[in-house]
Structure formats: C-alpha cells, structure tokens
C-alpha cells in the first residue's frame, strides 16, 4: 500500500489491533487535496480508494484485476511537493461536502468484507425438469432414508466401512456404546496406573472421533508429517466448524481450547474431553483472557500433556476467508505448528453458522449429505523471529495457512461477530479529520 | 427470503427502478436485493439499526448514527432510493439534495448553524473544542456571504461550488464484487 499518499498521520498497521482490528483503509477526509489538475486528482482519489478496498478485501478475484491494471503509478501524478500537505484556505464547500464519509458508509452498506466471511452457501436448487427432479428425489431418499437411519445397526460391525455407509446413525450409536463401555470402566476403575489410563483414554477418544468421521462418510486426506508429542509446541488451525476438532483428533489426540457450550455438547466436553486435557474459556467474560493465557502456558510446559490445539480465529468462518488471528497462541515462546483445513464444498458446506443453526442441526445436516471431503495439511513448525512481535508472527502464520488452503485474508477480528467495534476506531477517523480542519483553520 | 432472485419479479425490479429514478441497472437492483436480504437477518422486510451496526465498517463511520436515523425502517424500495444518491447516473443536483437531507436533521427545509455544527461534531469528536468548531463555521459562513444566524435552503447548497461531491468511485467497486459472488 502506498503509505505516502495515505493519511497525514502514521500509517495504519496490524500491530495496533488488539480487541478490534483496524481496517486497512482509513477515511479519506483528511487526505483530500485541492491540487490544481482537478481531473487527475479525482482519478487518483478513486484509484487510491479502490486500491485500499482491494487490499482490505485481501486480493479480490479476477473482476477487480481490471482496476489493478488500469491503475496508474501514483508517483507520475503527484510530485513530492504536492504530496507534502499544503494547507489551503477552508471554504464553505469543503466544510459542507461530507460526501467521502457518506460514500464510505454507503459502500459498507452495499458490500463489506466482514459479512462475507460468514456467508454460508445457500443450497442451490437444480433446474427442475422431467429427469432431474426424480433423480434428486432419489438422492433425498438415499440420504435420509438409507444412509441416515439405524435399521441395520445391530447387524454390522462398525469397523467395516462399506457397510457403515448404510447406517450412519447406527454406526454412531454403536460407536458411542462401545466407547462408553470401554471408557467408563477405564476412567473410574483404573486408578493406580495413570499413564496407562491416559493412553487408553486417548486411544478411545481417537477411536470415537473416527466413528464420528465414518458416520458422515468423511474422506479426509492428511498431508505432511504427523504431529509428534513434544513439549513446547502448540498447533494452530483455521476454524470452520466444531468438526475441525474431530477431524484432527482422529489422527492425533489433541488437547483443545473450547468455548463452553450448553446441552449435550457441554456434557461431552465435561466428561470425555477432560481426559485429553482441554481448556475452557468463555468469550463473554473479560477477565477470562489472562486466566486462559496462564492455563495455556502451564499446559505447554508439561511433558506428558497432549499437544495443544488452538483456533486463533476465535470463531467459525466459512472456509473461503480467514479473519485475524488472536495473538494469544503466538506469545508463548514455543514452536507454532500451523495446520490448514479446507473442505470441499461440492459435497457439503461444512461451515457451522452458529447464529443460524445449533450444533445438533449442523451434525444432522452433515449426516444427511453425501460425504464430508476435506484436506488437512500439517505445515512446518514456525518460531518467532528475533525482532518480530507476536501480532506479526500471527499474521505470518495466517499467511501460510491461507495460502496453503486457498483462503482469502480479511483484516477483521472474528469477535466483531459478537461485539461492536471499539469506539477507538471511530475516534481515529475523527482525529484525522479534525487535524486537517485545524491545519487549514490556521490559514484563514 | 432464502433463494432470493426467484422472489423478485421483473415487475418488482422495474417498480424499484422507477422509484429511484433509474439510478441503478436491473442487475444492480438484484444484487442490492441479495444484500438487503443478507442484512435483514430476521426477514422482517426492513433492516433494523442493530443489523446495520453489525457491519463493522458501517459501525466505525462517524456519521453512522445520523445515517441510521434516515435508514431506519426503510423497506427495499426506499433503501434503493436512499442509495441512489451514490450512483453515477444521478445528477449533481440530486446528490446535493441528498446531502441537504443529511444536514437537515429535523426536515424543515432549512439548514441552520446548529445543524452544521452537529455534523461537524460527529465528524471531529473530541479532537476539536466546541469553541473552535463554532469559530470555524462562523468564519467559513461569513466568507461565503452568510451570517451566523442565517439558515441555508436547498438553493444555497446548490450555489456552493461542491464540484467533487460524490465523485468518488468507491461504491462502484463494491458493486462489481457483488456480481462475482
């Protein structure tokens, strides 16, 4: 981004963001200049804003490429003299013309990069005609009537994946039964040999997750070296749905940080996931962050603990974009191993839109679709570089994950889904405008 | 309001187009309708203030509260009419009329010193003192030939030479990106 022709004040950086991130584009008000060649000035103005939008939208797709190619080199139009702010006299027209701010607001209303991150695919109806409609009906019958129900559950063994395909709920039910039959005795009866008990519980959890994956006919391709159990390491991944955890857990037992949920999910969290060593947090509590940070630190120091898995986005995103990573996982001083997860949308939209549907509905949707196909890439462990601050480190890792999984980056904080942006951002814009007015006031 | 393009008939689109003085092409109106439905989460037929504020870019805008007053409770037709001021197909006169409406808070056809002061307050916040704000406006009004207690009407706004008003092509890129989705 061309910093010189940006705002008068210091360039906006990612480093400034904490609870709410600054968008990459700033208000245009303070930067307007009444330089003589009016047409060129306007042209530059539009292209500048255009470039900012493109930057903010994280490299938008081909339609915006034509704007990119048309864009003239700013230096050709603005010499060094004009770039240095030359305050001109303030006129009534300058004061009354609030159109840049209004245009920004209208632009946000028409389209904004944040809402896009949470858009789920609406199921596209096929073109109904004489042959496609019956085929679709047949598909519904197979998915809901055969793959889903429990009719053949008692007759098949769940290790046979082919027969599993005909009874997903049956598989799940059988899996739960076997799991609890093994887990409860181990958990409550084997008191003395803790190490052994942990091992067995870990294996059982892994098995249960495999059963879950089988119940959605999951086809998961793992790329890269399998995570090893070592202290001083943390795994980070992009987040699309709670099933991310299940998919990763199937391969290796991770300890994960989760939001406490109500209902049956909460029950499972309390009983089973405690055994793999999970950490709970509560988004709505403000003091929670320090407490969680301490717990994370303790966990990574421990030798015997399962590797810790963190989703730094903090919320589910629709697997086309990544929102800003929270720096909590990156300031622990240990190795960060990125994991990229990408779902194939042809089969099912795995995005859990927590505002639209409960987790149960989401699971049911997965179980009544054809398959859950995804790719998981285990990337090279990263260490913080000397002179790098945690936020920059987080951005670097987010870059790696986004490139690997083919996701676009968006400069917004995921928590803006739940909270309003901090008033500091508005104050920033006000400050920029105020400074420019004051500067020109002196000229009158 | 799920699969939306099937819900808008050709007649609806033309009606909306008429209402906004052909500020938008039919394709743009369809895109706007998708956007309207996306923002209107509870499908109530209009977008509430809260739903607008859930767009972070809009929420950080200093004029958001003022615009919310104008946007609250608008149905889709009025929503498009509101946004029409930002279209390049609309004349400068109509854009300045829109600008006048933003200033004219109590819709009495007159923009007073206090109206301009309140907009400037929204834009500058606590970074200029109240006294400085009043000083700026008084000076600028006097320089343009008005007194502090004079109230501006629409023709006064037209007379002020706001050539660059709404000339930024910002929103157009937004529209283009809507088409690619």
XYZ file of C-alpha atoms in Angstrom:
625
model
C 0.000 0.000 0.000
C 1.326 3.396 -0.852
C 1.883 4.935 2.532
C 2.856 8.387 1.306
C -0.438 9.215 -0.225
C -2.335 7.775 2.693
C -3.378 9.750 5.672
C -1.391 12.533 7.226
C -0.906 10.600 10.427
C 1.149 7.492 10.978
C 0.409 4.574 8.691
C -2.102 2.080 9.962
C -0.586 -1.189 10.949
C -1.797 -4.532 12.081
C 0.329 -4.046 15.158
C -2.169 -1.602 16.548
C -5.004 -4.074 16.812
C -5.942 -5.829 19.998
C -9.529 -6.494 20.701
C -10.698 -4.994 17.432
C -8.552 -4.611 14.400
C -8.176 -1.523 12.261
C -9.347 -1.938 8.720
C -6.637 -1.366 6.197
C -8.344 1.642 4.680
C -8.802 4.884 6.559
C -11.270 7.627 5.970
C -10.384 9.699 3.058
C -11.356 13.025 4.518
C -8.045 14.126 5.923
C -6.143 13.228 2.803
C -8.075 15.269 0.260
C -6.064 17.860 -1.510
C -7.127 20.736 -3.698
C -4.260 20.235 -6.106
C -4.695 22.061 -9.422
C -5.323 19.353 -12.074
C -8.837 18.535 -10.990
C -9.444 15.554 -13.233
C -6.212 13.836 -12.309
C -6.930 14.484 -8.682
C -10.266 12.757 -8.849
C -8.824 9.899 -10.812
C -6.168 9.354 -8.204
C -8.735 9.634 -5.472
C -10.865 6.884 -6.891
C -7.938 4.640 -7.593
C -6.498 5.169 -4.146
C -9.723 4.208 -2.512
C -10.031 1.381 -4.976
C -6.621 0.066 -4.100
C -7.449 0.239 -0.437
C -10.625 -1.723 -0.921
C -8.732 -4.346 -2.834
C -6.103 -4.521 -0.144
C -8.758 -4.763 2.518
C -10.553 -7.481 0.711
C -7.369 -9.416 0.628
C -6.719 -9.693 -3.049
C -10.128 -9.880 -4.572
C -10.805 -12.031 -7.575
C -10.477 -11.503 -11.275
C -13.158 -8.877 -11.706
C -11.086 -6.377 -9.792
C -7.985 -7.172 -11.794
C -9.019 -4.705 -14.478
C -8.895 -1.932 -11.906
C -5.452 -3.129 -10.933
C -4.157 -2.994 -14.477
C -5.701 0.416 -15.157
C -4.172 1.876 -12.082
C -1.533 4.474 -12.940
C 1.579 4.825 -10.900
C 0.777 7.407 -8.255
C 4.229 8.932 -8.497
C 3.540 10.005 -12.072
C 0.762 12.286 -10.935
C 1.919 13.577 -7.629
C 5.324 15.168 -7.288
C 6.978 15.377 -3.898
C 5.795 18.968 -3.430
C 2.147 18.186 -3.725
C 2.434 15.171 -1.501
C 3.603 17.268 1.356
C 0.422 18.670 2.810
C -0.042 22.276 1.739
C -2.978 23.543 3.728
C -5.260 25.686 1.632
C -7.868 28.049 2.818
C -11.031 26.463 4.177
C -14.168 27.228 2.194
C -17.822 26.553 2.896
C -17.802 23.914 0.176
C -15.077 21.973 1.998
C -16.987 22.010 5.207
C -20.333 21.097 3.736
C -19.054 18.364 1.460
C -19.161 15.306 3.685
C -19.588 13.008 0.723
C -16.443 10.893 1.280
C -17.644 9.771 4.692
C -21.144 9.224 3.346
C -19.778 7.250 0.429
C -17.761 5.080 2.779
C -20.871 4.380 4.802
C -22.866 3.577 1.685
C -20.052 1.350 0.456
C -20.159 -0.557 3.719
C -23.911 -0.956 3.421
C -23.662 -2.230 -0.135
C -20.877 -4.707 0.476
C -18.338 -5.306 3.171
C -15.578 -7.820 3.607
C -16.604 -8.845 7.120
C -20.113 -10.159 6.404
C -18.708 -12.136 3.528
C -16.674 -14.280 5.879
C -19.781 -15.670 7.451
C -21.936 -16.268 4.421
C -22.966 -19.876 4.117
C -23.704 -21.447 0.761
C -27.407 -21.386 0.163
C -28.438 -24.727 -1.277
C -28.787 -24.165 -5.000
C -31.884 -25.733 -6.442
C -31.269 -27.715 -9.567
C -33.225 -26.865 -12.651
C -36.328 -28.857 -12.083
C -37.292 -30.765 -15.129
C -38.600 -34.185 -16.006
C -35.434 -36.180 -15.390
C -33.514 -34.199 -12.769
C -36.330 -33.964 -10.270
C -36.811 -37.705 -9.828
C -33.038 -38.113 -9.533
C -32.964 -35.513 -6.801
C -35.825 -37.231 -5.038
C -33.936 -40.489 -5.213
C -30.941 -38.775 -3.690
C -33.052 -37.484 -0.815
C -34.452 -40.949 -0.218
C -30.983 -42.478 -0.134
C -29.506 -39.790 2.088
C -32.325 -39.519 4.586
C -33.836 -42.944 4.289
C -30.863 -45.267 3.953
C -27.643 -43.609 4.906
C -29.083 -41.930 7.952
C -31.282 -44.297 9.936
C -30.474 -47.075 12.298
C -32.215 -50.032 10.770
C -29.218 -52.263 10.213
C -27.232 -51.118 13.202
C -27.140 -54.347 15.158
C -26.192 -56.488 12.230
C -22.992 -54.913 11.059
C -19.691 -54.330 12.672
C -18.653 -50.766 12.655
C -15.122 -51.436 11.528
C -16.397 -52.381 8.096
C -16.590 -49.011 6.423
C -18.613 -50.152 3.441
C -21.449 -51.486 5.489
C -21.141 -48.408 7.646
C -22.296 -46.363 4.715
C -25.728 -47.832 5.056
C -26.376 -46.868 8.627
C -24.786 -43.660 9.824
C -26.819 -43.185 12.934
C -26.382 -46.864 13.635
C -22.651 -46.501 13.349
C -22.721 -43.552 15.634
C -24.941 -45.279 18.171
C -22.847 -48.409 18.164
C -19.700 -46.382 18.418
C -20.976 -44.494 21.439
C -21.977 -47.722 23.143
C -18.614 -49.356 22.608
C -16.857 -46.173 23.628
C -18.701 -45.776 26.891
C -18.421 -49.475 27.608
C -14.682 -49.131 27.453
C -14.224 -45.592 28.694
C -16.235 -45.636 31.895
C -14.522 -48.627 33.445
C -11.113 -47.357 32.457
C -11.846 -43.895 33.762
C -13.279 -44.888 37.086
C -11.709 -48.211 37.891
C -8.099 -47.998 36.812
C -6.917 -45.565 39.417
C -3.374 -46.597 40.037
C -1.746 -46.677 36.627
C -2.366 -43.140 35.465
C -0.084 -43.217 32.476
C -1.661 -46.383 31.180
C -5.121 -44.981 31.787
C -4.324 -41.818 29.885
C -3.035 -43.852 26.982
C -6.153 -45.953 26.794
C -8.446 -42.966 27.124
C -6.572 -41.196 24.391
C -6.935 -44.186 22.083
C -10.616 -44.396 22.872
C -11.171 -40.750 22.082
C -9.318 -41.168 18.807
C -11.499 -44.143 18.005
C -14.659 -42.239 18.842
C -13.649 -39.461 16.528
C -13.028 -41.964 13.763
C -16.526 -43.269 14.308
C -17.869 -39.734 14.015
C -15.994 -39.206 10.812
C -17.244 -42.507 9.455
C -20.786 -41.500 10.289
C -20.550 -38.607 7.858
C -18.671 -40.687 5.336
C -15.701 -38.466 5.810
C -12.994 -38.614 3.212
C -10.079 -36.823 4.750
C -6.689 -36.529 3.195
C -3.848 -35.726 5.530
C -0.757 -34.174 4.065
C 2.500 -33.631 5.816
C 4.199 -35.257 8.790
C 2.018 -36.492 11.615
C 2.261 -34.314 14.729
C 4.617 -35.659 17.346
C 4.192 -35.372 21.075
C 6.729 -32.934 22.366
C 6.577 -30.230 24.951
C 6.849 -26.602 23.951
C 4.682 -26.795 20.927
C 1.261 -25.545 20.004
C -0.879 -26.319 16.969
C -2.953 -23.653 15.280
C -5.571 -24.181 12.599
C -8.221 -22.228 10.742
C -11.718 -22.774 12.039
C -14.812 -23.649 10.070
C -16.887 -25.728 12.418
C -16.562 -27.768 15.576
C -15.959 -30.796 13.398
C -12.478 -29.408 12.683
C -11.535 -30.659 16.094
C -12.991 -34.099 15.461
C -11.187 -34.415 12.161
C -7.854 -33.529 13.685
C -8.458 -35.569 16.800
C -8.988 -38.648 14.709
C -5.346 -38.655 13.711
C -3.741 -37.469 16.934
C -5.225 -36.814 20.323
C -5.019 -33.102 20.861
C -5.923 -31.075 23.858
C -8.037 -28.196 22.644
C -9.303 -24.859 23.869
C -13.034 -24.638 23.521
C -15.876 -22.362 24.346
C -18.122 -23.956 26.911
C -21.353 -24.977 25.255
C -24.675 -25.818 26.822
C -26.625 -29.008 26.265
C -25.270 -32.388 25.268
C -22.138 -30.864 23.793
C -21.337 -29.378 27.162
C -21.872 -32.757 28.770
C -19.423 -34.389 26.413
C -16.976 -31.581 26.990
C -17.128 -32.104 30.715
C -16.828 -35.845 30.816
C -14.751 -37.005 27.902
C -12.676 -34.133 26.751
C -11.374 -33.524 30.239
C -9.451 -36.734 29.823
C -7.450 -35.405 26.930
C -6.769 -32.234 28.841
C -8.916 -29.499 27.344
C -9.025 -25.914 28.473
C -12.266 -23.956 28.656
C -12.843 -20.322 28.021
C -15.799 -18.039 27.981
C -15.972 -15.409 25.305
C -18.223 -13.140 27.267
C -16.032 -12.842 30.332
C -13.463 -10.108 30.059
C -11.115 -11.319 32.779
C -11.076 -14.706 31.156
C -8.181 -13.951 28.852
C -5.464 -13.792 31.472
C -6.733 -16.929 33.167
C -6.765 -18.823 29.894
C -3.345 -17.499 28.942
C -1.889 -18.854 32.178
C -3.512 -22.225 31.673
C -2.143 -22.443 28.145
C 1.320 -21.646 29.336
C 1.177 -24.331 32.009
C -0.064 -26.853 29.531
C 2.729 -26.298 27.062
C 5.338 -26.681 29.765
C 4.003 -30.055 30.877
C 5.808 -33.034 29.327
C 3.032 -35.551 29.434
C 0.247 -33.395 28.154
C -1.293 -33.899 24.776
C -0.269 -31.366 22.143
C -2.401 -28.270 22.407
C -4.640 -27.253 19.525
C -5.783 -23.656 19.280
C -8.071 -21.993 16.774
C -6.748 -18.444 16.820
C -9.586 -17.042 14.735
C -11.806 -17.381 17.759
C -14.926 -18.062 15.739
C -16.164 -20.181 12.843
C -15.522 -18.709 9.411
C -16.964 -20.001 6.173
C -13.790 -21.611 4.762
C -13.359 -19.034 1.989
C -11.706 -16.401 4.171
C -9.561 -16.158 7.264
C -10.116 -13.470 9.837
C -7.380 -12.081 12.028
C -5.619 -14.432 14.380
C -5.545 -13.615 18.049
C -2.061 -13.273 19.350
C -2.570 -15.442 22.460
C -1.136 -18.584 20.883
C 1.830 -16.760 19.446
C 3.305 -15.157 22.513
C 4.033 -18.363 24.400
C 7.607 -18.579 23.215
C 7.223 -22.078 21.848
C 7.008 -23.633 18.401
C 3.798 -22.976 16.489
C 2.782 -25.706 14.058
C 0.224 -24.466 11.558
C -2.481 -26.782 10.278
C -4.571 -25.804 7.268
C -8.009 -27.313 6.742
C -10.005 -26.951 3.567
C -13.380 -28.518 2.926
C -14.618 -29.467 -0.492
C -17.827 -27.544 -0.948
C -19.145 -29.748 -3.714
C -20.212 -32.363 -1.204
C -21.354 -30.331 1.725
C -20.932 -26.881 3.159
C -19.189 -27.683 6.412
C -19.407 -24.133 7.736
C -21.239 -24.068 11.043
C -23.125 -20.795 11.070
C -23.638 -20.723 14.811
C -26.116 -17.886 14.503
C -28.304 -19.804 12.112
C -28.282 -23.353 13.421
C -27.466 -25.281 16.551
C -24.693 -27.841 16.546
C -27.192 -30.692 16.551
C -28.847 -29.376 13.404
C -25.434 -28.917 11.882
C -24.444 -32.507 12.646
C -27.737 -33.763 11.278
C -27.113 -31.780 8.115
C -23.707 -33.389 7.750
C -25.093 -36.826 8.323
C -27.769 -36.400 5.661
C -25.387 -35.258 2.983
C -23.298 -37.420 0.742
C -19.882 -37.013 2.238
C -17.567 -34.666 4.071
C -14.451 -34.314 1.997
C -11.572 -32.273 3.224
C -7.841 -31.770 3.061
C -5.669 -31.294 6.096
C -2.145 -30.012 5.720
C 0.320 -30.147 8.577
C 2.783 -27.353 7.905
C 6.301 -26.772 9.121
C 6.655 -25.592 12.722
C 7.337 -21.897 12.980
C 9.265 -19.985 15.571
C 9.052 -16.320 16.367
C 11.837 -14.443 14.637
C 14.060 -12.019 16.510
C 12.532 -8.575 16.403
C 9.126 -9.902 15.446
C 6.204 -9.031 17.661
C 3.524 -11.671 18.356
C 0.979 -9.986 16.104
C 3.334 -10.028 13.153
C 4.115 -13.647 13.888
C 0.391 -14.402 13.949
C -0.024 -12.687 10.608
C 2.835 -14.618 9.096
C 1.337 -17.920 10.183
C -2.106 -16.820 8.960
C -0.496 -16.086 5.605
C 0.954 -19.590 5.454
C -2.341 -21.223 6.331
C -4.349 -19.043 3.932
C -2.020 -19.723 1.036
C -1.955 -23.449 1.678
C -5.717 -23.793 1.987
C -6.545 -21.264 -0.729
C -8.356 -18.853 1.567
C -8.523 -15.086 1.299
C -7.332 -12.941 4.139
C -9.562 -10.336 5.661
C -8.342 -7.725 8.143
C -11.179 -8.068 10.624
C -11.305 -9.501 14.099
C -13.631 -12.509 14.299
C -15.088 -11.306 17.585
C -16.813 -8.464 15.749
C -19.443 -11.117 15.132
C -20.397 -10.846 18.786
C -19.247 -7.391 19.784
C -19.377 -3.948 18.237
C -16.138 -2.407 17.014
C -14.286 -0.387 19.582
C -15.108 3.343 19.552
C -11.387 3.959 19.228
C -11.670 3.267 15.517
C -14.289 5.961 15.036
C -12.233 8.301 17.169
C -9.264 7.683 14.922
C -11.219 8.846 11.894
C -12.497 11.842 13.803
C -8.984 12.721 14.815
C -7.718 12.646 11.255
C -10.475 14.903 10.044
C -10.119 17.269 12.991
C -6.408 17.662 12.398
C -6.896 18.552 8.773
C -9.556 21.114 9.625
C -7.385 22.683 12.299
C -4.435 22.885 9.987
C -6.471 24.727 7.420
C -8.038 26.913 10.051
C -4.680 28.480 10.648
C -4.572 29.535 7.057
C -7.730 31.609 7.195
C -36.184 -14.716 1.691
C -33.903 -17.679 1.049
C -33.215 -18.131 -2.637
C -33.850 -14.559 -3.438
C -33.528 -13.966 -7.139
C -36.616 -16.054 -7.728
C -38.552 -13.832 -5.348
C -38.052 -10.629 -7.298
C -40.144 -10.496 -10.411
C -39.393 -8.337 -13.414
C -42.283 -6.119 -12.406
C -40.820 -5.589 -8.929
C -37.454 -4.673 -10.352
C -38.968 -2.158 -12.732
C -41.034 -0.614 -9.968
C -37.946 -0.173 -7.829
C -36.084 1.238 -10.784
C -38.804 3.814 -11.359
C -38.782 4.782 -7.731
C -35.063 5.501 -7.689
C -35.153 7.404 -10.993
C -33.216 4.750 -12.849
C -30.158 5.219 -10.680
C -29.350 1.523 -10.891
C -29.442 -1.046 -13.625
C -31.665 -4.083 -13.168
C -28.702 -6.305 -12.395
C -27.578 -3.876 -9.705
C -31.027 -3.900 -8.178
C -30.948 -7.701 -7.984
C -27.538 -7.531 -6.289
C -28.851 -4.939 -3.875
C -31.751 -7.208 -3.099
C -29.407 -10.062 -2.226
C -27.538 -7.686 0.028
C -30.741 -6.395 1.616
C -31.827 -9.945 2.433
C -28.395 -10.761 3.776
C -28.504 -7.802 6.154
C -32.138 -8.322 7.104
C -31.471 -11.393 9.202
C -34.882 -11.868 10.702
C -36.607 -11.353 7.351
C -38.772 -8.590 8.707
C -38.822 -6.651 5.457
C -36.627 -3.849 6.730
C -33.182 -3.603 8.247
C -33.040 -2.530 11.881
C -30.375 -0.249 13.302
C -28.737 -3.196 15.023
C -28.459 -5.121 11.785
C -26.767 -2.152 10.136
C -24.398 -1.807 13.060
C -23.387 -5.446 12.719
C -21.418 -4.372 9.663
C -18.205 -3.223 11.357
C -17.240 -0.882 8.516
C -20.513 0.951 8.919
C -20.337 0.996 12.707
C -16.979 2.764 12.761
C -18.182 5.510 10.436
C -18.563 8.806 12.368
C -21.853 9.589 10.636
C -23.395 6.192 11.317
C -25.922 7.402 13.887
C -27.102 10.207 11.662
C -27.497 7.830 8.731
C -29.286 5.293 10.905
C -31.971 7.877 11.583
C -32.538 8.126 7.862
C -32.224 4.375 7.194
C -34.322 3.006 9.992
C -37.423 1.139 8.916
C -36.891 1.527 5.195
C -38.235 -1.230 3.006
C -36.300 -2.377 -0.027
C -37.691 0.232 -2.430
C -36.847 3.089 -0.111
C -33.482 1.516 0.642
C -32.588 1.613 -3.032
C -33.873 5.169 -3.292
C -31.618 6.115 -0.392
C -28.575 4.593 -2.047
C -29.387 6.133 -5.414
C -27.540 9.309 -4.462
C -24.308 7.346 -4.756
C -24.914 6.229 -8.304
C -23.067 7.978 -11.155
C -26.270 8.084 -13.177
C -27.732 10.621 -10.785
C -27.150 14.319 -11.472
C -25.091 16.527 -9.221
C -28.246 18.457 -8.300
C -29.894 15.358 -6.876
C -26.763 14.402 -4.983
C -26.641 17.806 -3.364
C -30.309 17.411 -2.486
C -29.383 14.204 -0.671
C -26.561 15.973 1.096
C -29.007 18.648 2.163
C -31.279 15.981 3.635
C -28.424 14.598 5.697
C -27.791 18.013 7.188
C -31.435 18.924 7.632
C -31.980 16.814 10.704
C -35.496 17.924 11.545
C -36.546 18.025 7.887
C -37.847 21.565 7.920
C -36.164 22.576 4.679
C -33.582 24.773 6.407
C -30.035 24.058 7.483
C -29.040 26.250 10.388
C -25.742 26.960 12.090
C -26.602 24.323 14.688
C -27.205 21.662 12.046
C -23.780 22.256 10.512
C -22.292 22.327 13.985
C -23.815 18.967 14.867
C -22.441 17.321 11.723
C -19.017 18.762 12.381
C -19.225 17.490 15.922
C -19.963 13.982 14.620
C -17.006 14.183 12.276
C -14.432 15.587 14.636
C -15.465 14.238 18.034
C -13.411 15.404 20.951
C -10.420 16.432 18.889
C -11.581 19.997 18.385
C -13.037 22.113 21.143
C -16.613 23.300 20.791
C -15.415 26.853 20.608
C -13.043 26.118 17.751
C -15.811 24.341 15.880
C -18.104 27.330 16.174
C -15.291 29.605 15.120
C -14.591 27.551 12.008
C -18.191 27.529 10.919
C -18.743 31.219 11.611
C -15.657 32.183 9.642
C -16.474 29.973 6.731
C -20.088 31.142 6.586
C -19.031 34.771 6.690
C -16.528 34.232 3.961
C -19.269 32.772 1.805
C -21.516 35.746 2.495
C -23.820 34.321 5.167
C -24.331 35.394 8.732
C -24.076 33.130 11.717
C -27.806 33.175 12.300
C -28.820 32.723 8.674
C -30.320 29.412 7.656
C -29.424 27.794 4.350
C -32.011 26.404 1.993
C -31.503 23.993 -0.845
C -30.737 26.698 -3.397
C -27.923 27.951 -1.172
C -26.449 24.475 -1.159
C -26.644 24.403 -4.936
C -24.840 27.697 -5.146
C -21.871 26.464 -3.093
C -19.380 25.051 -5.534
C -19.118 21.435 -4.457
C -17.715 20.016 -7.675
C -16.124 16.973 -6.127
C -19.219 15.963 -4.284
C -19.844 12.232 -4.508
C -17.445 11.837 -7.352
C -15.516 9.045 -5.714
C -15.988 5.720 -7.379
C -15.737 3.786 -4.149
C -19.087 2.130 -4.251
C -18.729 1.037 -7.845
C -16.053 -1.441 -6.881
C -18.365 -2.813 -4.265
C -20.974 -3.415 -6.915
C -18.503 -5.147 -9.139
C -17.560 -7.503 -6.365
C -21.230 -8.228 -5.745
C -21.512 -9.568 -9.272
C -18.703 -12.034 -8.814
C -20.299 -13.757 -5.839
